Amino acid sequence: MAKKMKAWIKTIRQLFSYEELTRLARKVGFIQRQRSLTAEAFLTLCAWGDGSLACQSLQRLCADLALWHDCSLSNEGLNQRFTPRAVAFLKEVFFTLLMHQRPALSSITETYRACFTRLRILDSTSFLLPTDYGEDYQGSVSSGAKIQFEYELLSGTCLQLCVQQANDSDARFAYHTQHTILPNDLCIRDLGFFSLATLAEIDARGAYYITRLRSDIKVYIKQDGEWHEWDWESIGNRLGEGEAVEVEHVYIGHQRLYVPRLIFRRLTAEEWEKRLAYVRKKEKRKGRRCHAKPLNKRNITSY
């Protein structure tokens, strides 16, 4: 633990100088005068990578501050630091970090400016909360919250930042934000946001998308002038590890949604083992058994 914490503090200092963090904290009023709890110490405490802040007692957190930052603070003194100004400080740090990344991203984005108005990346993250929050923030097992964040890569701006209950659907969130999509936008989303209705709406708005395809979705291709259902197992046997094939002009789903192209890629042995372990763990948690046919489909990534 000590080695990991030292590495985390080193990472924070590589990203932000002590002066920059203090300036951001003063900007939002989190720090108004010299205190024992510095902006760096508070950020390190809140952003520690194991995500256990909400589960730790104030006494334990104060002990960590004393150990790693030589900060002597009472339990109530630390409790009083968790205010709307503290939230504002963490938001400033987050968006400043995004701006730090823009020079590195700019070299790979110029190519896309001539083709797309905006390059939208939508993702979410969930985390547990104390049971006291169960009435407002429900999760699948315990209390939990989910953050939805959409980033526009070309301009470096935030398009969506929303806090939901952990058991809220990603696909439903994406569908209800379709009104923000403009012609020539490119929407990049992972499998959790997949919805045929959403894809149809994006296309209707004159925009584009890149997404994974669910393994339970039927795919229809044209062979010898007739439409046939795609044989997942057959394509998996024909492709070598890491090999991909592109199919143009296909229909997906029972309602036959048209998509201009679909790419199938067979996983490598290492990728397959990781996915297999993830699927089995997920199915076991839900009290279900893995069946061979669905697993064969998961050996192929399609997007």
Coordinates of N, CA, C and O in Angstrom, one line a residue, residues 9 11 32 46 78 83 86 92 103 109 122 126 141 176 187-188 200 206 232 237 241 243 245 256 273 276 295 298:
I9 N 1.1 9.8 -5.4 CA 1.5 11.1 -5.1 C 2.4 11.7 -6.1 O 2.4 12.8 -6.6
T11 N 2.5 10.7 -9.2 CA 1.7 11.0 -10.4 C 1.0 12.3 -10.4 O 1.0 13.1 -11.3
Q32 N -8.8 29.8 1.3 CA -8.9 31.2 1.3 C -7.7 31.8 2.1 O -7.3 33.0 1.9
C46 N -8.9 12.4 -2.2 CA -10.2 12.2 -2.9 C -10.0 11.4 -4.1 O -10.9 10.6 -4.5
L78 N -11.8 17.8 9.2 CA -11.9 17.2 7.8 C -13.3 17.2 7.3 O -13.6 17.5 6.1
T83 N -17.4 20.3 1.2 CA -18.4 21.3 0.9 C -18.6 21.5 -0.6 O -17.8 20.9 -1.4
A86 N -15.4 22.4 -2.2 CA -14.5 21.3 -2.5 C -14.9 20.6 -3.8 O -14.0 20.2 -4.6
E92 N -12.6 21.8 -11.2 CA -11.5 22.6 -11.8 C -10.3 21.7 -12.2 O -9.7 21.9 -13.2
P103 N -2.9 19.4 -26.2 CA -1.8 19.4 -27.1 C -1.5 18.0 -27.7 O -1.1 17.9 -28.9
T109 N -6.3 14.8 -34.2 CA -7.6 15.3 -34.5 C -7.8 16.1 -35.7 O -8.9 16.2 -36.3
L122 N -18.8 9.3 -25.5 CA -19.7 9.1 -24.3 C -19.3 7.9 -23.6 O -19.2 6.8 -24.1
S126 N -19.4 3.8 -12.6 CA -20.2 3.6 -11.5 C -19.4 3.3 -10.2 O -18.3 2.8 -10.3
V141 N -27.0 -3.9 -6.3 CA -26.8 -4.6 -5.1 C -26.9 -3.7 -3.9 O -27.7 -4.0 -3.0
H176 N -32.1 9.5 -24.6 CA -32.8 10.7 -24.2 C -31.9 12.0 -24.4 O -32.3 13.1 -24.2
C187 N -20.4 9.9 -33.3 CA -20.6 9.5 -31.9 C -19.9 8.2 -31.7 O -20.1 7.2 -32.4
I188 N -19.0 8.2 -30.7 CA -18.2 6.9 -30.4 C -18.7 6.5 -29.0 O -18.6 7.2 -28.0
A200 N -30.6 4.4 -35.2 CA -31.5 4.9 -36.2 C -31.7 6.4 -36.1 O -31.8 7.1 -37.1
G206 N -28.5 12.8 -39.6 CA -27.4 13.1 -40.5 C -26.0 13.0 -39.9 O -25.1 13.6 -40.3
W232 N -22.4 -16.7 -37.2 CA -21.3 -16.2 -36.3 C -20.3 -17.3 -36.2 O -19.0 -17.0 -36.2
N237 N -14.7 -19.5 -37.3 CA -13.8 -20.6 -37.7 C -12.9 -20.3 -38.9 O -11.8 -20.8 -39.0
E241 N -6.6 -15.8 -35.5 CA -6.5 -14.9 -34.3 C -6.1 -13.5 -34.7 O -5.1 -13.3 -35.4
E243 N -7.5 -11.6 -36.8 CA -7.8 -11.3 -38.2 C -9.2 -10.7 -38.2 O -10.1 -11.0 -37.4
V245 N -12.5 -9.0 -40.9 CA -13.2 -9.0 -42.2 C -14.2 -7.9 -42.2 O -14.9 -7.7 -41.2
R256 N -34.5 -5.1 -39.0 CA -33.6 -4.9 -40.2 C -33.2 -3.5 -40.3 O -33.4 -2.8 -41.3
E273 N -9.3 -15.3 -23.5 CA -9.2 -15.7 -22.1 C -9.7 -14.6 -21.1 O -10.4 -14.9 -20.2
L276 N -13.5 -14.4 -21.6 CA -14.1 -15.6 -21.0 C -14.2 -15.5 -19.5 O -15.2 -15.8 -18.9
L295 N -21.2 -18.1 -25.9 CA -19.7 -17.9 -25.7 C -19.0 -17.9 -27.1 O -18.0 -17.2 -27.3
R298 N -19.1 -14.6 -28.6 CA -18.3 -13.6 -27.9 C -16.8 -13.7 -28.3 O -16.0 -12.9 -27.9

